[in-house]
Coordinates of C-alpha atoms and ligand atoms in Angstrom, one line a residue:
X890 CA -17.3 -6.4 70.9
X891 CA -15.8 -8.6 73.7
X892 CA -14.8 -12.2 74.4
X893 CA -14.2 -12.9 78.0
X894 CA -12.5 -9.5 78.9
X895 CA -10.9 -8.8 75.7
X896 CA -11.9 -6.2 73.2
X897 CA -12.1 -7.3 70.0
X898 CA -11.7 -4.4 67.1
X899 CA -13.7 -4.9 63.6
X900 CA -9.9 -4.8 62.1
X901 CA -9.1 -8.3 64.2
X902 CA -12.9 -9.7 63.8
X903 CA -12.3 -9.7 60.0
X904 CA -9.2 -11.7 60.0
X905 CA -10.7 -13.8 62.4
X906 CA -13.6 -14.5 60.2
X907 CA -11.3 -14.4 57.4
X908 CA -9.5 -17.1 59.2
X909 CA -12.3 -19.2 59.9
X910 CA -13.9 -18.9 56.4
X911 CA -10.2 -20.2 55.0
X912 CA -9.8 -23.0 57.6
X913 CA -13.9 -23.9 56.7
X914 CA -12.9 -24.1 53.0
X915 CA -9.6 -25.5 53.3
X916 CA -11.4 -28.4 55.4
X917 CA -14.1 -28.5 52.4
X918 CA -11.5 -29.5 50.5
X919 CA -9.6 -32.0 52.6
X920 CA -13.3 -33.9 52.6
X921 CA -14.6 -33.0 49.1
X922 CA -14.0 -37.1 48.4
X923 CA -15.9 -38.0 51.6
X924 CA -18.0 -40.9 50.5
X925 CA -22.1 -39.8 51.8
X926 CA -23.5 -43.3 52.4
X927 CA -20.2 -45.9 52.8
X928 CA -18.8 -46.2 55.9
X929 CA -14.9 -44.4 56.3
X930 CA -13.2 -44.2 59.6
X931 CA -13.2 -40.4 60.7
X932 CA -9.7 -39.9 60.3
X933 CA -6.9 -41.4 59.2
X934 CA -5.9 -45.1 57.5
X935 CA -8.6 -48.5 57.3
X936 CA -8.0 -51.2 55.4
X937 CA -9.8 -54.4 55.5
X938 CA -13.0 -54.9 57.4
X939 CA -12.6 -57.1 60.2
X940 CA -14.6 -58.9 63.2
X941 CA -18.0 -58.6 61.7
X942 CA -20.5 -59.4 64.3
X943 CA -24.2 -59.1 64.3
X944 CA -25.5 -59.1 68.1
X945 CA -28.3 -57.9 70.4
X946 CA -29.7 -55.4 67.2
X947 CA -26.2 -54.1 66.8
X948 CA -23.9 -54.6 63.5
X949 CA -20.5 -54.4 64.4
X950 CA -18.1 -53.5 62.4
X951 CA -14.3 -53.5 63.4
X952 CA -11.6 -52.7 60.9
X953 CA -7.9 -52.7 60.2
X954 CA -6.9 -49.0 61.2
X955 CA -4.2 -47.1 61.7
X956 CA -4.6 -44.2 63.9
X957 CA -1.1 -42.4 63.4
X958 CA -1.3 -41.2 59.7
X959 CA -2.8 -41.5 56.6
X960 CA -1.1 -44.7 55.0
X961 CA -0.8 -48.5 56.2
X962 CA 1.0 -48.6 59.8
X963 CA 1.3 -50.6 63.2
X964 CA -2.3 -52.2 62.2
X965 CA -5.0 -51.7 64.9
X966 CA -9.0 -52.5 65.4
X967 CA -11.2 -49.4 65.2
X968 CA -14.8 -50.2 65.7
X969 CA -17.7 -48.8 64.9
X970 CA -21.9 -50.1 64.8
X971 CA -25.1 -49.9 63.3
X972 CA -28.7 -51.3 63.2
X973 CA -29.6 -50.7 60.1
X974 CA -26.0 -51.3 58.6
X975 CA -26.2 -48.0 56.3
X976 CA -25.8 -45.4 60.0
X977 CA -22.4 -46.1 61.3
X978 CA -21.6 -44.7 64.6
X979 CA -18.1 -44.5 65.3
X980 CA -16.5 -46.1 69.1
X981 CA -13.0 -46.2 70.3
X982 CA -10.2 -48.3 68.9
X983 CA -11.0 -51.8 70.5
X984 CA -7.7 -53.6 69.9
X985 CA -4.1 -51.9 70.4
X986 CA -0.8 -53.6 69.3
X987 CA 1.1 -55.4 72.0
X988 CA 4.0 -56.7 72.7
X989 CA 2.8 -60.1 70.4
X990 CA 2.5 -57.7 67.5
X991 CA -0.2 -55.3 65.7
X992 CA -3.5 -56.7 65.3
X993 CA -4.1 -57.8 61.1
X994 CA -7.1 -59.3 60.0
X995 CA -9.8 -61.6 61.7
X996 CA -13.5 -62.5 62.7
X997 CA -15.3 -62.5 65.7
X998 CA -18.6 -64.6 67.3
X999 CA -21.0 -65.3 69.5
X1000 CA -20.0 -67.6 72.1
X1001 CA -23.4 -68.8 73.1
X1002 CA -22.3 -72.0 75.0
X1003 CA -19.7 -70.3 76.3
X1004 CA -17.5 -73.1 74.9
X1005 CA -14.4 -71.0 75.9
X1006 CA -14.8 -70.4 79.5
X1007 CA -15.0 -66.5 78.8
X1008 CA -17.9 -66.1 79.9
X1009 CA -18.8 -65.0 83.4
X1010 CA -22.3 -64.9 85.6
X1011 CA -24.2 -65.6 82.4
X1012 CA -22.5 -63.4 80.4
X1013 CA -22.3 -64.4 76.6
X1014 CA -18.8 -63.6 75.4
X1015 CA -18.1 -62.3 72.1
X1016 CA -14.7 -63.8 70.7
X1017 CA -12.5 -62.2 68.4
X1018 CA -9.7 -64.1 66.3
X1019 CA -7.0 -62.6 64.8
X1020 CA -4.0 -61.7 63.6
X1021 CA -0.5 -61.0 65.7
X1022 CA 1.8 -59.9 63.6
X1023 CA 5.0 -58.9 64.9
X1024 CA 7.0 -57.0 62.5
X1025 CA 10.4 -57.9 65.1
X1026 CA 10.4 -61.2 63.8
X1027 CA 9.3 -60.3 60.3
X1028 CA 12.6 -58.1 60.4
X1029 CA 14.7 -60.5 61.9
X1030 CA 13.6 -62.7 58.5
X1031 CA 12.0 -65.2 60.5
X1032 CA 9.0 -67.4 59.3
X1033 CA 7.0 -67.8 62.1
X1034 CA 6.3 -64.1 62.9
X1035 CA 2.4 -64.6 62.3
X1036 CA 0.4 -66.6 65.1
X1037 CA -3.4 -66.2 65.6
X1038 CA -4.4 -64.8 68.9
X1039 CA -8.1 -64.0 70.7
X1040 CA -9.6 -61.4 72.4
X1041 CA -13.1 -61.5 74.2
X1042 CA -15.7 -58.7 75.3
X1043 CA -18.3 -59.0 78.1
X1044 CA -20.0 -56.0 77.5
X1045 CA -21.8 -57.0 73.7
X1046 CA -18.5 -55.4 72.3
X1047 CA -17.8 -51.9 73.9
X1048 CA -14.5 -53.0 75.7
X1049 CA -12.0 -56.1 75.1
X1050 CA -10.0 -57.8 77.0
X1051 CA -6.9 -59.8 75.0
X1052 CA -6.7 -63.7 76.3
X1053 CA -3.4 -64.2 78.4
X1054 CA -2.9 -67.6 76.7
X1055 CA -2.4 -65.7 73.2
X1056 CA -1.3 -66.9 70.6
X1057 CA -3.7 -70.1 70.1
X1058 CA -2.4 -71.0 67.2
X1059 CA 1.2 -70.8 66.9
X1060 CA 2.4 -70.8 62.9
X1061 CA 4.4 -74.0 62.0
X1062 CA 7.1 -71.6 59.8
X1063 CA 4.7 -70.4 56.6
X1064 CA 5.4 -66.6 55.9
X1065 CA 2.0 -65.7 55.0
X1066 CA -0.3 -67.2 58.0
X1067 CA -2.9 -65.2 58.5
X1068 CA -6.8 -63.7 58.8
X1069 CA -8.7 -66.2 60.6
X1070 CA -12.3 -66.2 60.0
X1071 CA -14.2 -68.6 62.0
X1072 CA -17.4 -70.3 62.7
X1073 CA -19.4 -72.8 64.5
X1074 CA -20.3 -76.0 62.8
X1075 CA -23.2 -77.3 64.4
X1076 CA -23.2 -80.7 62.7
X1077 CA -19.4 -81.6 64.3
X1078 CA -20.3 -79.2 67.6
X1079 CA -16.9 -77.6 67.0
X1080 CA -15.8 -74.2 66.0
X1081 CA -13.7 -74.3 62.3
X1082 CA -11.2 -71.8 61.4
X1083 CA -10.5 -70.9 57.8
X1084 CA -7.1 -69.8 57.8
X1085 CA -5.3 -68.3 54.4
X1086 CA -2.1 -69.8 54.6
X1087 CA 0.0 -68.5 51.6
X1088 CA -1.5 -70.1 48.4
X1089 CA -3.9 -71.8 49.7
X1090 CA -6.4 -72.4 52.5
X1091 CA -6.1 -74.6 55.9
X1092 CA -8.8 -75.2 58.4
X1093 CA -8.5 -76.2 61.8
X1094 CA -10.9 -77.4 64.3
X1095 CA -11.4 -76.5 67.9
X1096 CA -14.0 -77.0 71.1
X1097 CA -13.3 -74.2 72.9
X1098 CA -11.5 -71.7 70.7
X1099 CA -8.4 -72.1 72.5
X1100 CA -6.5 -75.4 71.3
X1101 CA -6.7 -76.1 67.5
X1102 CA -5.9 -79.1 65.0
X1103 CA -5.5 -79.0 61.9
X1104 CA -8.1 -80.5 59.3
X1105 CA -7.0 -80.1 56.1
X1106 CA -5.9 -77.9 53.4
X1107 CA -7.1 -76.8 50.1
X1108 CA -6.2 -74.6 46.9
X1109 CA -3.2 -76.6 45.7
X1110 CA -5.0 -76.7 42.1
X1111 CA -7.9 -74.5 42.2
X1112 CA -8.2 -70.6 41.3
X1113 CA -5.9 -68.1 41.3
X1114 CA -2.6 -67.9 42.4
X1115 CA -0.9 -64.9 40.7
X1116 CA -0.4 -63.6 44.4
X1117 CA -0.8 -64.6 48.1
X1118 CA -4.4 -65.5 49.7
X1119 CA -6.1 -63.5 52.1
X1120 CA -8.9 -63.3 54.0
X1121 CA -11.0 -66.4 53.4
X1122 CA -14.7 -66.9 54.8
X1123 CA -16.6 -69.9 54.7
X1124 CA -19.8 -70.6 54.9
X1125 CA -23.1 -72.2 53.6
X1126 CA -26.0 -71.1 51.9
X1127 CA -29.0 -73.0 50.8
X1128 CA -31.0 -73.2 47.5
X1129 CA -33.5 -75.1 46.6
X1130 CA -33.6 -76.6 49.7
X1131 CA -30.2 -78.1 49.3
X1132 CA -27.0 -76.8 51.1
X1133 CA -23.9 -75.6 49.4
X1134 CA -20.9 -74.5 50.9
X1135 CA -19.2 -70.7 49.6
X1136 CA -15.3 -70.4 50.4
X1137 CA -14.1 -67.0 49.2
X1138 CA -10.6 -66.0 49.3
X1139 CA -9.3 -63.0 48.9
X1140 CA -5.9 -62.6 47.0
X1141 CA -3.4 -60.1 46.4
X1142 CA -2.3 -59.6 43.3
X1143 CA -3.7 -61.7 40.7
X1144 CA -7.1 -60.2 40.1
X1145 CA -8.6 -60.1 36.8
X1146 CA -8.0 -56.3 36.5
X1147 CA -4.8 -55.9 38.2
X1148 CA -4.0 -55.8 41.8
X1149 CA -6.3 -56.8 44.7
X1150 CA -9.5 -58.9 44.4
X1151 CA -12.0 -61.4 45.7
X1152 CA -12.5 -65.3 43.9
X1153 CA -15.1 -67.4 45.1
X1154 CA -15.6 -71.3 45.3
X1155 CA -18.8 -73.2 45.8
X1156 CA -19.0 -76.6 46.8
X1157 CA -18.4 -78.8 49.9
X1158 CA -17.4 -78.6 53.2
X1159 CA -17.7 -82.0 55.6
X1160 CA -16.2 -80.8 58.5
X1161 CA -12.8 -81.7 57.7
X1162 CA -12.7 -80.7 53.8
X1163 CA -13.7 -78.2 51.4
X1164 CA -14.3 -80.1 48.0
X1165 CA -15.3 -77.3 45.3
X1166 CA -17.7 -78.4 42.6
X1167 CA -15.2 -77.9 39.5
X1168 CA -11.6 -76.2 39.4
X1169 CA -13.0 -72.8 37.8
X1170 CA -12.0 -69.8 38.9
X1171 CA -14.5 -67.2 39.8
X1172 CA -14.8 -63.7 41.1
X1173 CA -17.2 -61.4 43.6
X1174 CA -16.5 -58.5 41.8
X1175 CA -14.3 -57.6 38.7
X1176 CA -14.2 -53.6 39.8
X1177 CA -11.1 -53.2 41.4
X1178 CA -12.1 -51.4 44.3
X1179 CA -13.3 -54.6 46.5
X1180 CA -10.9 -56.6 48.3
X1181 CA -10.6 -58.2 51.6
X1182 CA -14.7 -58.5 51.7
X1183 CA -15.9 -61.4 54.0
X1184 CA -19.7 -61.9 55.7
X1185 CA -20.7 -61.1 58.9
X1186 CA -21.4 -63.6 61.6
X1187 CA -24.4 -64.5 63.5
X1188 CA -26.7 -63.0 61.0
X1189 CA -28.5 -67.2 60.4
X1190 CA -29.3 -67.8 56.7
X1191 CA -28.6 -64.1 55.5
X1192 CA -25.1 -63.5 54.6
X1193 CA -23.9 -59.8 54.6
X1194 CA -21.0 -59.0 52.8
X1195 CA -18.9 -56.2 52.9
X1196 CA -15.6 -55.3 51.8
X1197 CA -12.7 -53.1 51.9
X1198 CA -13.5 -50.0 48.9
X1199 CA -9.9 -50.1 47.1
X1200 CA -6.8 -52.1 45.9
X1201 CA -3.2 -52.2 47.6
X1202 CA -1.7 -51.3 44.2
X1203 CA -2.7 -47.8 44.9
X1204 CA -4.1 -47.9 48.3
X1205 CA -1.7 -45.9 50.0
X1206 CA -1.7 -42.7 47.2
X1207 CA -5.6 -42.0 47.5
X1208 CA -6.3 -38.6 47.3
X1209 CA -8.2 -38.4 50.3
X1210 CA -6.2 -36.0 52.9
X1211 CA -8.6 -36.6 55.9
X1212 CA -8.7 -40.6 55.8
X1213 CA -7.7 -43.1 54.1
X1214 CA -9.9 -46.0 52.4
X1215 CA -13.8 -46.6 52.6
X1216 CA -15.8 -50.0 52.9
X1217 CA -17.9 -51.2 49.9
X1218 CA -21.9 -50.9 50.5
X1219 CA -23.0 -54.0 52.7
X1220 CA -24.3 -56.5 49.7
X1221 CA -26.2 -59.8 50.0
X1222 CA -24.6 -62.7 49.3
X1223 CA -27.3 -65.3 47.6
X1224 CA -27.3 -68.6 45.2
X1225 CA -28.4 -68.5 41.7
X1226 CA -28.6 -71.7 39.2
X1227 CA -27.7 -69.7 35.6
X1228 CA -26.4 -71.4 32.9
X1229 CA -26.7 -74.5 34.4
X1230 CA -24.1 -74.1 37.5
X1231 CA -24.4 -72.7 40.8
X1232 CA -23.2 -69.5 41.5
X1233 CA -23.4 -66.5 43.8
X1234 CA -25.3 -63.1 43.1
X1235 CA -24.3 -60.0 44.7
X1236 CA -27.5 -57.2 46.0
X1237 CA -26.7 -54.2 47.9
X1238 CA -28.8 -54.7 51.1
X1239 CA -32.3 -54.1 51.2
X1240 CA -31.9 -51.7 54.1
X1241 CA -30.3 -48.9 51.7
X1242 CA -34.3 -48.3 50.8
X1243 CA -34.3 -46.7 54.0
X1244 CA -32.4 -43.5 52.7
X1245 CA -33.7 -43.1 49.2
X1246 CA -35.7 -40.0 48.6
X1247 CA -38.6 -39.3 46.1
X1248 CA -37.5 -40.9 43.0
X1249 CA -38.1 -40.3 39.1
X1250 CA -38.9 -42.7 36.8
X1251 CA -39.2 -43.1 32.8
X1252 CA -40.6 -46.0 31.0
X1253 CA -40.2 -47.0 26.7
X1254 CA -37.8 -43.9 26.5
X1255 CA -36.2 -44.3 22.8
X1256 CA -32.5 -43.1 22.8
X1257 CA -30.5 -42.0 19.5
X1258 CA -27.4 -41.6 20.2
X1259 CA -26.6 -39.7 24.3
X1260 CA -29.5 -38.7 26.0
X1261 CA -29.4 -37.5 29.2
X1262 CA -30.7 -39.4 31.6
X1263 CA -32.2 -37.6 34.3
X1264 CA -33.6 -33.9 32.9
X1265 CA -33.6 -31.0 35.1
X1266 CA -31.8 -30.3 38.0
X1267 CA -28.3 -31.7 38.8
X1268 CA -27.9 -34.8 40.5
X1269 CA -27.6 -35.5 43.6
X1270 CA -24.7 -37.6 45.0
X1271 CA -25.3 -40.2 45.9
X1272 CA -27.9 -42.0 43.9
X1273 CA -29.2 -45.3 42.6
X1274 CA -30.0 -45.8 39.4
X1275 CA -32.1 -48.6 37.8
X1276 CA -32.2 -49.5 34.0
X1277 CA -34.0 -52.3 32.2
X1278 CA -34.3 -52.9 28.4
X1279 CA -35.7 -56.0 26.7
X1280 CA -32.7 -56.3 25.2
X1281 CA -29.2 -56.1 26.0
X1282 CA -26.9 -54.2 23.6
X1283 CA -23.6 -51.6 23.5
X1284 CA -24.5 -48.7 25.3
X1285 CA -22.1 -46.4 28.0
X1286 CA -23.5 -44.9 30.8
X1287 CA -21.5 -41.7 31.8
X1288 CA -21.2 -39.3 34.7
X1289 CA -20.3 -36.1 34.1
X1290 CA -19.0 -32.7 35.7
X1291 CA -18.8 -29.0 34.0
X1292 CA -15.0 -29.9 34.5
X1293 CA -15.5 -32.4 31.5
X1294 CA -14.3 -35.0 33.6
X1295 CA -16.3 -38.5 33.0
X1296 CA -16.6 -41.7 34.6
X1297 CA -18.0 -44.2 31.9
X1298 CA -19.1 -47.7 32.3
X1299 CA -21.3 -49.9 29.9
X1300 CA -21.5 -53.3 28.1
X1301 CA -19.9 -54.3 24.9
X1302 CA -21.4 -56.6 22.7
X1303 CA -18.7 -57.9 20.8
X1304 CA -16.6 -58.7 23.6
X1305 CA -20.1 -59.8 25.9
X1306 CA -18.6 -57.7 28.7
X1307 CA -19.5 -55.2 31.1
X1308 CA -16.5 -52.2 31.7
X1309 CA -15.6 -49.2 33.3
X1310 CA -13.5 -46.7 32.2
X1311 CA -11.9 -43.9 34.8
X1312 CA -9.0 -42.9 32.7
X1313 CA -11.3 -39.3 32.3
X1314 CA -12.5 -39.5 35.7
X1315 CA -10.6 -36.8 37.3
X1316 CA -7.4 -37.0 39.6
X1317 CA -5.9 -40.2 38.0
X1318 CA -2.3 -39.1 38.9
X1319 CA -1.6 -40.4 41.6
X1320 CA -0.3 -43.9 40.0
X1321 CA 0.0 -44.8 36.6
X1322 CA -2.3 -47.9 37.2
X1323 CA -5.0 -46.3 38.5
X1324 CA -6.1 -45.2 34.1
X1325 CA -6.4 -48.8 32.8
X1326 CA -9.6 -49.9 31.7
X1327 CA -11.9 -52.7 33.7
X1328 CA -13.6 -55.3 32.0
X1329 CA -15.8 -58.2 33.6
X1330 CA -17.1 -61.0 31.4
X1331 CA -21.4 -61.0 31.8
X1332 CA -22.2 -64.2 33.2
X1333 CA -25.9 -63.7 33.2
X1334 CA -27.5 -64.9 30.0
X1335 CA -30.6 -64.2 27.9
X1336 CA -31.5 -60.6 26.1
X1337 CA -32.5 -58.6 29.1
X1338 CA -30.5 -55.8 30.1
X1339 CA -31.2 -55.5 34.1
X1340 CA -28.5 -53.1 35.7
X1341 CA -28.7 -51.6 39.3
X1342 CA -26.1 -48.8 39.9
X1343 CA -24.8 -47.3 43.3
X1344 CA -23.1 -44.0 43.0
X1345 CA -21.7 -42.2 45.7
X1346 CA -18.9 -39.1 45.8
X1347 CA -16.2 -40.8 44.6
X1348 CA -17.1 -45.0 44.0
X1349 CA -19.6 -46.3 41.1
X1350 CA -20.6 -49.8 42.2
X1351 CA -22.8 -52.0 39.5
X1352 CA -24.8 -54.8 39.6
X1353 CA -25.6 -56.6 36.4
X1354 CA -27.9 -59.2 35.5
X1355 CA -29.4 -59.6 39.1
X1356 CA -26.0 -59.3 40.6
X1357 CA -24.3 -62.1 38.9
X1358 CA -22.0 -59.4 37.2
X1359 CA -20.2 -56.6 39.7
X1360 CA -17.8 -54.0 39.1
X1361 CA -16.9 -51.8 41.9
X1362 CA -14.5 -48.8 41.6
X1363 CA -13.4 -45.9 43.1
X1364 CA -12.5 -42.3 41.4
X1365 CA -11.9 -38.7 42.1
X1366 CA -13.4 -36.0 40.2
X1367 CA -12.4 -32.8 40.4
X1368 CA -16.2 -31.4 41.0
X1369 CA -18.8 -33.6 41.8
X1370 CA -20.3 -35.6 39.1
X1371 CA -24.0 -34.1 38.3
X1372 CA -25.3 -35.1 35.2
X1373 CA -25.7 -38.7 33.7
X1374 CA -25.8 -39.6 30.4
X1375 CA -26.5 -43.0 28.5
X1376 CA -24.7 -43.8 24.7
X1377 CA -26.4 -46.3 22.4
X1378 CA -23.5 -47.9 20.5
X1379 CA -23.2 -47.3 16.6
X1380 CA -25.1 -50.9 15.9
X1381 CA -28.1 -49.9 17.6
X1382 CA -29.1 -46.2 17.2
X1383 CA -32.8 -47.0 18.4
X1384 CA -32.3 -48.3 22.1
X1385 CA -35.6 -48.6 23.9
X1386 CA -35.2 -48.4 27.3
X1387 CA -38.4 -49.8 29.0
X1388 CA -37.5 -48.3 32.8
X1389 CA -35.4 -45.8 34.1
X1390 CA -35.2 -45.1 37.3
X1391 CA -33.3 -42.6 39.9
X1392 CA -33.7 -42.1 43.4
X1393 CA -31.4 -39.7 45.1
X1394 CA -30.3 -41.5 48.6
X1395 CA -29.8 -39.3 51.5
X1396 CA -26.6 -38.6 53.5
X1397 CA -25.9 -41.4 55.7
X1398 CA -23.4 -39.3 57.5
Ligands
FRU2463 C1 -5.4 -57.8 53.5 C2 -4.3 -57.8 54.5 C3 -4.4 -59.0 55.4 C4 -3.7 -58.6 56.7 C5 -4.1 -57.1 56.7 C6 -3.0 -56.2 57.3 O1 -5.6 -56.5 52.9 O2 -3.0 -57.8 53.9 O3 -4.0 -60.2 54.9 O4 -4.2 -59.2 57.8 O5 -4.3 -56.7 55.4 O6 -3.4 -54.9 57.5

């Protein structure tokens, strides 16, 4: 045999091929936790999704990224699309560090009236808003080293060009300054900026994205503030006819399971103030793999969610070789009236019915004891399971590997709260956090047990009660997870489960 002019004896092609069958499995394994139908950068670090845009058919999705290696670093853009928000095409890095810093967190939209002047022979500019953070000053100990810059694209997003007058906003000494999410209020004509400034929340107002003034601030009383605020969005949603205004901030730590999470307030935003409805404090998603999650813009009355698949309290010790960090399935963000307030459900997006293969489905199965969910062959990661009873008692669901490792997650009773427990789940080494258990109080109420269920290579995601209750998490079996079962507790040997329901989803990848 020959290549080119060389001869190639059987002696050399078997260590070749040797070669190439090692390097094939040794890759295997450096993917083996590659989520199948949530979106991870191709290589190397993300954290929080940034910029989310919706324009001319195209979902774009930009995200902090470090291209150098495998933990958090000099933060960059990366940027990647999709129609259908479940195919993720992956584009160059779109923002670069600069002499004003890296580029952290922020938002971008559509400049229809060209308000900023960036636009040119008709051209509608997209405007992103974010972030410089320069880590000279932060070294030096100064307080001013965060300032909020913008960057604008002419070409629906492909290339981007950083504005010359950067920063806009310059930070009036507050250490944390920082993730501008913006948006145009129609009633004021004037863009507003939700800025998460420390423990709590300033907006500012502008005409032209350029010059800002400050409005107000908010959060000196409300919600948590075991740690420092992050990524806020604001925005409103209707029900009933009536408009209410959502302001979620992210926060770091101080979540109800430890680490990093996302709180929500509904209530009211004039222009100049956000007045919540009561000083409760309540959360997207008590899993603790979903932080940093805003909404796209430009989407009209549908707001699409997303967040960043894991929690800075182990962020950085993943055991993901090839990248680092995931994004959470896009969700829906909607209004619900239950027990008599106003509060926000959670639904994966409709569009993930796009992937789902032939499912199988069970009605008025009676389980004693473990039963195994789905008979016959293995599962397929990923999947999406459905389960409704007529009423709502202890009972674990658990997925399982021949490895013995399990992943268990279910309601309990006594406490009236959903859980999930990865302590068995596979690698939990990696930090000593990463075994507790999760709880999440059920906020739904009456005797139905409605559960939708998202499972993918490594991440369970759940949706309870019509999404009022969510848990998201992230683990790492040592073999993929391929057989499900469901647990009645000890008070209720006889659970009658009136639908079951699994439909394998196919590789977005
Ligand atoms: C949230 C965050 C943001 C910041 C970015 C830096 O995870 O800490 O506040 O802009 O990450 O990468």
């Amino acid at each position: 045999m020959s290549i080119g002019n060389k001869i190639i004896t059987p002696v050399l092609l078997g260590i070749l091929l040797s070669y190439h069958v090692q390097g094939q499995s040794v890759q295997k394994e450096r993917e083996k936790y590659r989520p199948q139908i949530h979106f991870t950068p191709q290589t190397h670090w993300m954290n929080d999704p940034n910029g989310m845009v919706y324009y001319k058919g195209k979902y774009h999705l930009f995200y902090q990224h470090f291209p150098g290696g495998n933990k958090w670093g000099p933060m960059h853009w990366g940027h990647a699309t999709s129609t259908d928000l479940v195919h993720w095409k992956h584009l160059p890095i779109s923002l670069y560090p600069d002499s004003l810093g890296y580029i952290f967190s922020g938002s971008a939209v559509v400049d229809e009236k060209n308000t900023s002047g960036f636009g040119k022979d008709g051209k509608v500019p997209l405007v992103a808003i974010f972030t410089h953070h320069d880590p000279k000053g932060e070294k030096a100990g100064r307080n001013d080293f965060q300032n909020q810059s913008l960057a604008y694209s002419l070409d629906e997003g492909n290339s981007w060009t950083k504005y010359d007058g950067n920063p806009v906003l310059r930070n009036p000494g507050i250490v944390d300054f920082r993730d501008p999410k913006v948006m145009w209020y129609e009633v004021g004509k004037k863009w507003i900026m939700t800025l998460a400034t420390k423990v709590r929340i300033t907006f500012y107002a502008s005409p032209n994205l350029k010059e800002w003034t400050k409005e107000s601030e908010f959060g000196a009383h409300e919600g948590g503030l075991g740690g420092v605020w992050e990524c806020p969005d604001l925005f409103p949603l209707k029900l009933e006819g009536k408009t209410y205004w959502v302001l979620i901030v992210n926060i770091n730590p101080g979540a109800p399971n430890g680490g990093s999470g996302g709180q929500y307030f509904i209530g009211d935003f004039d222009g100049k103030h956000f007045t919540p409805g009561d000083n409760k404090t309540r959360w997207l998603d008590y899993g603790t793999d979903d932080y940093a999650g805003i909404t796209w813009s430009n989407t009209g009355g549908r707001k699409i969610f997303m967040g960043w698949m894991n929690n800075w309290t182990y962020a950085n010790e993943v055991p993901t070789p090839s990248w680092r960090g995931a994004a959470t399935l896009p969700r829906e963000l909607k209004l619900e009236k239950a027990n008599g307030e106003v509060l926000l459900k959670t639904i994966p997006v409709k569009e993930l019915n796009n992937i789902a293969l032939k499912s199988v489905s069970q009605s008025n199965i009676q389980v004693k004891n473990r039963l195994k969910l789905v008979q016959g062959n293995p599962l397929k990661s990923p999947f999406k399971l459905e389960l409704q009873a007529d009423q709502l008692k202890d009972f674990a669901l658990s997925l399982e590997n021949e490895l013995g490792d399990k992943l268990i997650f279910g309601y309990n009773e006594k406490t009236n709260s959903y859980f999930i427990d990865r302590s068995k789940s596979g690698d939990v080494s990696f930090n000593p956090e990463f075994k507790k258990l999760h709880t999440a109080p059920r906020i739904g109420s009456g005797k139905k047990m409605d559960l939708i269920v998202y499972v993918d290579v490594a991440s369970v995601e759940f949706f309870a009660d019509g999404g009022l209750t969510v848990m998201t998490d992230v683990f790492f079996p040592q073999k993929p997870m391929n057989q499900v079962y469901f647990k009645t507790g000890a008070s209720n040997a006889g659970y009658i489960l009136k639908k079951v329901k699994y439909t394998p989803l196919k590789s977005a990848l």
